[in-house]
Amino acid sequence: MSKKILLKPYADENLIVQFCEPMELTKDVSITVPRQFKAYLYVDEKIEAVVKQCANERVFDLLNKDRSYLKKQLQVAFVSTVFPKILWGVGDIQVKNSKLKQAYRVGANGECIFEVVNDRRFIDNFKFGTVITLDDIKKKVLSCMQMVASDAVATLFADTTVSVFEVTAKTEEVSMAIKKQLNEKELIKDMGIEVNTLTAKIFVPEEDMLMIKNAVNSEGDSDEV
């Protein structure tokens, strides 16, 4: 009697895709897919079925009891449908606002949550059969995120009537602009992911605020004279 095998993913939010070790497909191999996962059944490295939440289901049954699959190589990819937060941040962005005659530095940071919208494309961006972690994804997207955020912040603050003292009024607009521009990037599309939510916090260095405040006060004193 052959040994029964149960395949299931580890509970680790930093593991976005988990592959089981390749094995021979027999009637004794079963699979459990938790609620926040999807499983892709690869037979000889070709996807033959996608499995959602289930408990202790025979892989043979999930493949419609097709005996032609037996004794072939089985490998299962468990894909998490929940993405951990990625922290992002940009600073020292030079802003020259001709409307308000203000020049200063501005920075922004926040959290971003991606979601996988095309699992196959996402998996194909990495070496087949290897675990895909949050750090692996950061290496691919972080520089793109920083570039997009820098451009969005610089553009919005260069052409606004919002004073440097009220930069937080642009928070939602900055968040929406970064999210929209990221989702339009080919790198993001090619990875089969998109931004689900993105938060932003805007800040200006204290010395820049003080410099502009002094300049405004000086102008006021000159007007009085």
PDB file of C-alpha atoms in Angstrom:
ATOM      1  CA  MET A   1       0.000   0.000   0.000  1.00  0.00           C
ATOM      2  CA  SER A   2       1.490   3.355  -1.031  1.00  0.00           C
ATOM      3  CA  LYS A   3       1.907   6.204   1.435  1.00  0.00           C
ATOM      4  CA  LYS A   4      -0.784   8.894   1.455  1.00  0.00           C
ATOM      5  CA  ILE A   5       0.507  12.415   0.814  1.00  0.00           C
ATOM      6  CA  LEU A   6      -1.285  15.655   1.757  1.00  0.00           C
ATOM      7  CA  LEU A   7      -0.077  18.871   0.119  1.00  0.00           C
ATOM      8  CA  LYS A   8      -0.845  22.254   1.698  1.00  0.00           C
ATOM      9  CA  PRO A   9       0.853  25.674   1.979  1.00  0.00           C
ATOM     10  CA  TYR A  10       2.716  27.079   4.965  1.00  0.00           C
ATOM     11  CA  ALA A  11       1.012  29.880   6.923  1.00  0.00           C
ATOM     12  CA  ASP A  12       3.517  32.661   6.207  1.00  0.00           C
ATOM     13  CA  GLU A  13       2.272  35.991   4.820  1.00  0.00           C
ATOM     14  CA  ASN A  14       5.670  36.744   3.253  1.00  0.00           C
ATOM     15  CA  LEU A  15       5.401  33.696   0.980  1.00  0.00           C
ATOM     16  CA  ILE A  16       3.320  34.795  -2.004  1.00  0.00           C
ATOM     17  CA  VAL A  17       3.834  31.641  -4.083  1.00  0.00           C
ATOM     18  CA  GLN A  18       4.833  28.263  -2.646  1.00  0.00           C
ATOM     19  CA  PHE A  19       5.736  25.240  -4.763  1.00  0.00           C
ATOM     20  CA  CYS A  20       5.665  21.712  -3.432  1.00  0.00           C
ATOM     21  CA  GLU A  21       8.503  19.379  -4.387  1.00  0.00           C
ATOM     22  CA  PRO A  22       8.000  17.518  -7.692  1.00  0.00           C
ATOM     23  CA  MET A  23       6.527  14.061  -7.172  1.00  0.00           C
ATOM     24  CA  GLU A  24       4.927  11.221  -9.047  1.00  0.00           C
ATOM     25  CA  LEU A  25       1.171  11.631  -9.322  1.00  0.00           C
ATOM     26  CA  THR A  26      -0.684   8.737  -7.726  1.00  0.00           C
ATOM     27  CA  LYS A  27      -4.193   8.249  -6.383  1.00  0.00           C
ATOM     28  CA  ASP A  28      -2.811   8.738  -2.875  1.00  0.00           C
ATOM     29  CA  VAL A  29      -1.868  12.409  -3.299  1.00  0.00           C
ATOM     30  CA  SER A  30      -4.362  14.853  -1.770  1.00  0.00           C
ATOM     31  CA  ILE A  31      -4.449  18.624  -1.460  1.00  0.00           C
ATOM     32  CA  THR A  32      -5.798  21.204   0.983  1.00  0.00           C
ATOM     33  CA  VAL A  33      -6.235  24.787  -0.215  1.00  0.00           C
ATOM     34  CA  PRO A  34      -6.991  27.331   2.551  1.00  0.00           C
ATOM     35  CA  ARG A  35      -9.477  30.145   1.974  1.00  0.00           C
ATOM     36  CA  GLN A  36      -6.862  32.786   1.114  1.00  0.00           C
ATOM     37  CA  PHE A  37      -5.079  30.672  -1.495  1.00  0.00           C
ATOM     38  CA  LYS A  38      -5.467  29.266  -4.974  1.00  0.00           C
ATOM     39  CA  ALA A  39      -3.578  26.195  -6.161  1.00  0.00           C
ATOM     40  CA  TYR A  40      -2.277  25.464  -9.636  1.00  0.00           C
ATOM     41  CA  LEU A  41      -1.772  21.821 -10.515  1.00  0.00           C
ATOM     42  CA  TYR A  42       1.185  21.366 -12.854  1.00  0.00           C
ATOM     43  CA  VAL A  43       1.593  18.023 -14.588  1.00  0.00           C
ATOM     44  CA  ASP A  44       4.950  17.789 -16.360  1.00  0.00           C
ATOM     45  CA  GLU A  45       5.268  21.585 -15.805  1.00  0.00           C
ATOM     46  CA  LYS A  46       1.995  22.341 -17.581  1.00  0.00           C
ATOM     47  CA  ILE A  47      -1.020  23.792 -15.744  1.00  0.00           C
ATOM     48  CA  GLU A  48      -3.860  21.285 -15.854  1.00  0.00           C
ATOM     49  CA  ALA A  49      -6.201  22.631 -13.162  1.00  0.00           C
ATOM     50  CA  VAL A  50      -6.813  25.553 -10.820  1.00  0.00           C
ATOM     51  CA  VAL A  51      -8.149  24.697  -7.374  1.00  0.00           C
ATOM     52  CA  LYS A  52      -9.806  27.059  -4.902  1.00  0.00           C
ATOM     53  CA  GLN A  53     -10.661  26.411  -1.262  1.00  0.00           C
ATOM     54  CA  CYS A  54     -10.892  22.712  -0.491  1.00  0.00           C
ATOM     55  CA  ALA A  55      -9.913  20.237   2.209  1.00  0.00           C
ATOM     56  CA  ASN A  56      -8.137  16.931   1.663  1.00  0.00           C
ATOM     57  CA  GLU A  57      -9.262  16.474  -1.949  1.00  0.00           C
ATOM     58  CA  ARG A  58      -7.585  13.817  -4.091  1.00  0.00           C
ATOM     59  CA  VAL A  59      -5.582  15.415  -6.894  1.00  0.00           C
ATOM     60  CA  PHE A  60      -6.612  12.524  -9.160  1.00  0.00           C
ATOM     61  CA  ASP A  61     -10.278  13.476  -8.619  1.00  0.00           C
ATOM     62  CA  LEU A  62      -9.539  17.148  -9.298  1.00  0.00           C
ATOM     63  CA  LEU A  63      -8.054  16.082 -12.631  1.00  0.00           C
ATOM     64  CA  ASN A  64     -11.355  14.414 -13.553  1.00  0.00           C
ATOM     65  CA  LYS A  65      -9.932  10.973 -12.718  1.00  0.00           C
ATOM     66  CA  ASP A  66      -8.001  11.031 -15.968  1.00  0.00           C
ATOM     67  CA  ARG A  67      -5.687   8.020 -15.703  1.00  0.00           C
ATOM     68  CA  SER A  68      -3.336   9.457 -18.328  1.00  0.00           C
ATOM     69  CA  TYR A  69      -1.980  11.780 -15.608  1.00  0.00           C
ATOM     70  CA  LEU A  70      -0.964   8.943 -13.295  1.00  0.00           C
ATOM     71  CA  LYS A  71       2.769   8.394 -12.796  1.00  0.00           C
ATOM     72  CA  LYS A  72       3.550  11.745 -14.404  1.00  0.00           C
ATOM     73  CA  GLN A  73       5.363  14.508 -12.512  1.00  0.00           C
ATOM     74  CA  LEU A  74       3.084  16.594 -10.299  1.00  0.00           C
ATOM     75  CA  GLN A  75       3.974  19.953  -8.844  1.00  0.00           C
ATOM     76  CA  VAL A  76       1.583  22.297  -7.052  1.00  0.00           C
ATOM     77  CA  ALA A  77       1.896  26.083  -6.793  1.00  0.00           C
ATOM     78  CA  PHE A  78      -0.022  27.673  -3.927  1.00  0.00           C
ATOM     79  CA  VAL A  79      -0.695  31.353  -4.668  1.00  0.00           C
ATOM     80  CA  SER A  80      -1.716  33.657  -1.817  1.00  0.00           C
ATOM     81  CA  THR A  81      -4.608  35.977  -2.621  1.00  0.00           C
ATOM     82  CA  VAL A  82      -3.578  38.293   0.235  1.00  0.00           C
ATOM     83  CA  PHE A  83      -0.621  40.582  -0.384  1.00  0.00           C
ATOM     84  CA  PRO A  84       1.336  42.058   2.561  1.00  0.00           C
ATOM     85  CA  LYS A  85       1.976  45.800   2.646  1.00  0.00           C
ATOM     86  CA  ILE A  86       5.016  47.228   0.891  1.00  0.00           C
ATOM     87  CA  LEU A  87       6.452  50.385   2.434  1.00  0.00           C
ATOM     88  CA  TRP A  88       7.580  53.084   0.001  1.00  0.00           C
ATOM     89  CA  GLY A  89       9.116  56.516   0.375  1.00  0.00           C
ATOM     90  CA  VAL A  90      10.745  59.348  -1.563  1.00  0.00           C
ATOM     91  CA  GLY A  91      12.414  62.498  -0.285  1.00  0.00           C
ATOM     92  CA  ASP A  92      14.264  65.667  -1.246  1.00  0.00           C
ATOM     93  CA  ILE A  93      12.123  66.232  -4.343  1.00  0.00           C
ATOM     94  CA  GLN A  94      12.875  69.749  -5.548  1.00  0.00           C
ATOM     95  CA  VAL A  95       9.721  71.792  -6.178  1.00  0.00           C
ATOM     96  CA  LYS A  96       9.653  75.166  -7.919  1.00  0.00           C
ATOM     97  CA  ASN A  97       6.178  76.635  -7.860  1.00  0.00           C
ATOM     98  CA  SER A  98       6.037  79.669 -10.139  1.00  0.00           C
ATOM     99  CA  LYS A  99       2.423  80.446  -9.205  1.00  0.00           C
ATOM    100  CA  LEU A 100       3.248  80.933  -5.537  1.00  0.00           C
ATOM    101  CA  LYS A 101       6.908  81.855  -6.088  1.00  0.00           C
ATOM    102  CA  GLN A 102       7.959  79.144  -3.666  1.00  0.00           C
ATOM    103  CA  ALA A 103      10.869  76.716  -3.953  1.00  0.00           C
ATOM    104  CA  TYR A 104      11.242  73.905  -1.469  1.00  0.00           C
ATOM    105  CA  ARG A 105      11.836  70.202  -0.986  1.00  0.00           C
ATOM    106  CA  VAL A 106       9.007  67.772  -0.453  1.00  0.00           C
ATOM    107  CA  GLY A 107       8.864  64.094   0.400  1.00  0.00           C
ATOM    108  CA  ALA A 108       6.232  61.408   0.659  1.00  0.00           C
ATOM    109  CA  ASN A 109       5.916  57.922   2.069  1.00  0.00           C
ATOM    110  CA  GLY A 110       3.251  55.363   2.766  1.00  0.00           C
ATOM    111  CA  GLU A 111       2.065  51.820   2.223  1.00  0.00           C
ATOM    112  CA  CYS A 112       1.127  49.978  -0.943  1.00  0.00           C
ATOM    113  CA  ILE A 113      -0.789  46.725  -1.332  1.00  0.00           C
ATOM    114  CA  PHE A 114      -0.633  44.914  -4.660  1.00  0.00           C
ATOM    115  CA  GLU A 115      -2.913  42.137  -5.800  1.00  0.00           C
ATOM    116  CA  VAL A 116      -2.242  39.393  -8.322  1.00  0.00           C
ATOM    117  CA  VAL A 117      -4.655  39.772 -11.242  1.00  0.00           C
ATOM    118  CA  ASN A 118      -2.989  37.241 -13.546  1.00  0.00           C
ATOM    119  CA  ASP A 119      -1.506  34.324 -11.601  1.00  0.00           C
ATOM    120  CA  ARG A 120       0.112  32.618 -14.569  1.00  0.00           C
ATOM    121  CA  ARG A 121       1.840  35.763 -15.764  1.00  0.00           C
ATOM    122  CA  PHE A 122       2.945  36.493 -12.210  1.00  0.00           C
ATOM    123  CA  ILE A 123       4.468  33.028 -11.701  1.00  0.00           C
ATOM    124  CA  ASP A 124       6.173  33.189 -15.107  1.00  0.00           C
ATOM    125  CA  ASN A 125       8.119  36.283 -13.965  1.00  0.00           C
ATOM    126  CA  PHE A 126      10.155  34.097 -11.639  1.00  0.00           C
ATOM    127  CA  LYS A 127      12.098  30.857 -11.927  1.00  0.00           C
ATOM    128  CA  PHE A 128       9.657  27.964 -12.146  1.00  0.00           C
ATOM    129  CA  GLY A 129       9.364  25.843  -9.039  1.00  0.00           C
ATOM    130  CA  THR A 130      10.872  28.368  -6.633  1.00  0.00           C
ATOM    131  CA  VAL A 131       9.231  30.130  -3.714  1.00  0.00           C
ATOM    132  CA  ILE A 132       8.256  33.747  -4.446  1.00  0.00           C
ATOM    133  CA  THR A 133       8.558  35.988  -1.394  1.00  0.00           C
ATOM    134  CA  LEU A 134       7.573  39.571  -0.691  1.00  0.00           C
ATOM    135  CA  ASP A 135      11.272  40.510  -0.892  1.00  0.00           C
ATOM    136  CA  ASP A 136      11.471  39.033  -4.408  1.00  0.00           C
ATOM    137  CA  ILE A 137       8.604  41.282  -5.470  1.00  0.00           C
ATOM    138  CA  LYS A 138      10.122  44.343  -3.789  1.00  0.00           C
ATOM    139  CA  LYS A 139      13.324  43.860  -5.783  1.00  0.00           C
ATOM    140  CA  LYS A 140      11.322  44.064  -9.005  1.00  0.00           C
ATOM    141  CA  VAL A 141       8.919  46.905  -8.200  1.00  0.00           C
ATOM    142  CA  LEU A 142      10.457  49.210  -5.577  1.00  0.00           C
ATOM    143  CA  SER A 143      12.616  51.307  -7.919  1.00  0.00           C
ATOM    144  CA  CYS A 144       9.625  51.720 -10.255  1.00  0.00           C
ATOM    145  CA  MET A 145       7.452  52.797  -7.315  1.00  0.00           C
ATOM    146  CA  GLN A 146      10.000  55.385  -6.201  1.00  0.00           C
ATOM    147  CA  MET A 147      10.372  56.805  -9.709  1.00  0.00           C
ATOM    148  CA  VAL A 148       6.605  57.089 -10.198  1.00  0.00           C
ATOM    149  CA  ALA A 149       6.094  58.624  -6.748  1.00  0.00           C
ATOM    150  CA  SER A 150       8.857  61.197  -7.304  1.00  0.00           C
ATOM    151  CA  ASP A 151       7.433  62.242 -10.677  1.00  0.00           C
ATOM    152  CA  ALA A 152       3.862  62.434  -9.371  1.00  0.00           C
ATOM    153  CA  VAL A 153       4.794  64.519  -6.325  1.00  0.00           C
ATOM    154  CA  ALA A 154       7.034  66.898  -8.282  1.00  0.00           C
ATOM    155  CA  THR A 155       4.385  67.438 -10.968  1.00  0.00           C
ATOM    156  CA  LEU A 156       1.499  68.022  -8.567  1.00  0.00           C
ATOM    157  CA  PHE A 157       3.333  70.510  -6.378  1.00  0.00           C
ATOM    158  CA  ALA A 158       4.945  72.435  -9.235  1.00  0.00           C
ATOM    159  CA  ASP A 159       1.534  73.416 -10.594  1.00  0.00           C
ATOM    160  CA  THR A 160      -0.702  74.043  -7.608  1.00  0.00           C
ATOM    161  CA  THR A 161      -2.153  76.984  -5.730  1.00  0.00           C
ATOM    162  CA  VAL A 162      -1.827  75.055  -2.477  1.00  0.00           C
ATOM    163  CA  SER A 163       0.773  76.679  -0.256  1.00  0.00           C
ATOM    164  CA  VAL A 164       3.691  74.781   1.214  1.00  0.00           C
ATOM    165  CA  PHE A 165       1.988  75.250   4.588  1.00  0.00           C
ATOM    166  CA  GLU A 166      -1.007  73.213   3.416  1.00  0.00           C
ATOM    167  CA  VAL A 167       0.655  70.326   1.558  1.00  0.00           C
ATOM    168  CA  THR A 168      -1.417  67.743   3.404  1.00  0.00           C
ATOM    169  CA  ALA A 169      -4.424  68.974   1.424  1.00  0.00           C
ATOM    170  CA  LYS A 170      -2.907  67.181  -1.589  1.00  0.00           C
ATOM    171  CA  THR A 171      -2.564  63.806   0.160  1.00  0.00           C
ATOM    172  CA  GLU A 172      -5.479  62.063  -1.539  1.00  0.00           C
ATOM    173  CA  GLU A 173      -4.569  63.496  -4.940  1.00  0.00           C
ATOM    174  CA  VAL A 174      -0.986  62.274  -4.550  1.00  0.00           C
ATOM    175  CA  SER A 175      -2.160  58.782  -3.549  1.00  0.00           C
ATOM    176  CA  MET A 176      -4.525  58.527  -6.505  1.00  0.00           C
ATOM    177  CA  ALA A 177      -1.921  59.816  -8.973  1.00  0.00           C
ATOM    178  CA  ILE A 178       0.741  57.340  -7.843  1.00  0.00           C
ATOM    179  CA  LYS A 179      -1.719  54.433  -7.900  1.00  0.00           C
ATOM    180  CA  LYS A 180      -2.976  55.320 -11.383  1.00  0.00           C
ATOM    181  CA  GLN A 181       0.505  55.807 -12.845  1.00  0.00           C
ATOM    182  CA  LEU A 182       1.840  52.590 -11.304  1.00  0.00           C
ATOM    183  CA  ASN A 183      -1.006  50.549 -12.772  1.00  0.00           C
ATOM    184  CA  GLU A 184      -0.215  52.010 -16.201  1.00  0.00           C
ATOM    185  CA  LYS A 185       3.440  50.924 -16.077  1.00  0.00           C
ATOM    186  CA  GLU A 186       4.360  48.028 -18.372  1.00  0.00           C
ATOM    187  CA  LEU A 187       6.544  46.496 -15.645  1.00  0.00           C
ATOM    188  CA  ILE A 188       3.535  46.194 -13.347  1.00  0.00           C
ATOM    189  CA  LYS A 189       1.232  44.922 -16.108  1.00  0.00           C
ATOM    190  CA  ASP A 190       3.797  42.364 -17.280  1.00  0.00           C
ATOM    191  CA  MET A 191       4.068  40.998 -13.741  1.00  0.00           C
ATOM    192  CA  GLY A 192       0.334  40.300 -13.641  1.00  0.00           C
ATOM    193  CA  ILE A 193      -0.205  42.552 -10.620  1.00  0.00           C
ATOM    194  CA  GLU A 194      -1.846  45.889  -9.896  1.00  0.00           C
ATOM    195  CA  VAL A 195      -2.076  48.303  -6.989  1.00  0.00           C
ATOM    196  CA  ASN A 196      -5.102  47.615  -4.819  1.00  0.00           C
ATOM    197  CA  THR A 197      -4.603  50.331  -2.212  1.00  0.00           C
ATOM    198  CA  LEU A 198      -1.950  52.997  -1.703  1.00  0.00           C
ATOM    199  CA  THR A 199      -1.609  55.470   1.143  1.00  0.00           C
ATOM    200  CA  ALA A 200       0.582  58.567   1.227  1.00  0.00           C
ATOM    201  CA  LYS A 201       1.880  60.988   3.811  1.00  0.00           C
ATOM    202  CA  ILE A 202       3.414  64.245   2.570  1.00  0.00           C
ATOM    203  CA  PHE A 203       6.081  66.201   4.403  1.00  0.00           C
ATOM    204  CA  VAL A 204       8.342  69.220   3.912  1.00  0.00           C
ATOM    205  CA  PRO A 205      11.650  69.560   5.827  1.00  0.00           C
ATOM    206  CA  GLU A 206      11.361  71.928   8.769  1.00  0.00           C
ATOM    207  CA  GLU A 207      14.213  74.117   7.517  1.00  0.00           C
ATOM    208  CA  ASP A 208      12.434  74.648   4.193  1.00  0.00           C
ATOM    209  CA  MET A 209       9.219  75.595   5.963  1.00  0.00           C
ATOM    210  CA  LEU A 210      11.109  78.074   8.133  1.00  0.00           C
ATOM    211  CA  MET A 211      12.896  79.565   5.112  1.00  0.00           C
ATOM    212  CA  ILE A 212       9.622  80.215   3.260  1.00  0.00           C
ATOM    213  CA  LYS A 213       7.939  81.500   6.410  1.00  0.00           C
ATOM    214  CA  ASN A 214      10.747  84.015   6.903  1.00  0.00           C
ATOM    215  CA  ALA A 215      10.512  85.025   3.240  1.00  0.00           C
ATOM    216  CA  VAL A 216       6.756  85.596   3.556  1.00  0.00           C
ATOM    217  CA  ASN A 217       7.243  87.636   6.732  1.00  0.00           C
ATOM    218  CA  SER A 218       9.938  89.714   5.039  1.00  0.00           C
ATOM    219  CA  GLU A 219       7.596  90.489   2.151  1.00  0.00           C
ATOM    220  CA  GLY A 220       4.937  91.547   4.650  1.00  0.00           C
ATOM    221  CA  ASP A 221       7.375  93.885   6.396  1.00  0.00           C
ATOM    222  CA  SER A 222       8.391  95.391   3.036  1.00  0.00           C
ATOM    223  CA  ASP A 223       4.760  96.035   2.106  1.00  0.00           C
ATOM    224  CA  GLU A 224       4.191  97.897   5.356  1.00  0.00           C
ATOM    225  CA  VAL A 225       7.148 100.174   4.647  1.00  0.00           C
TER     226      VAL A 225
END
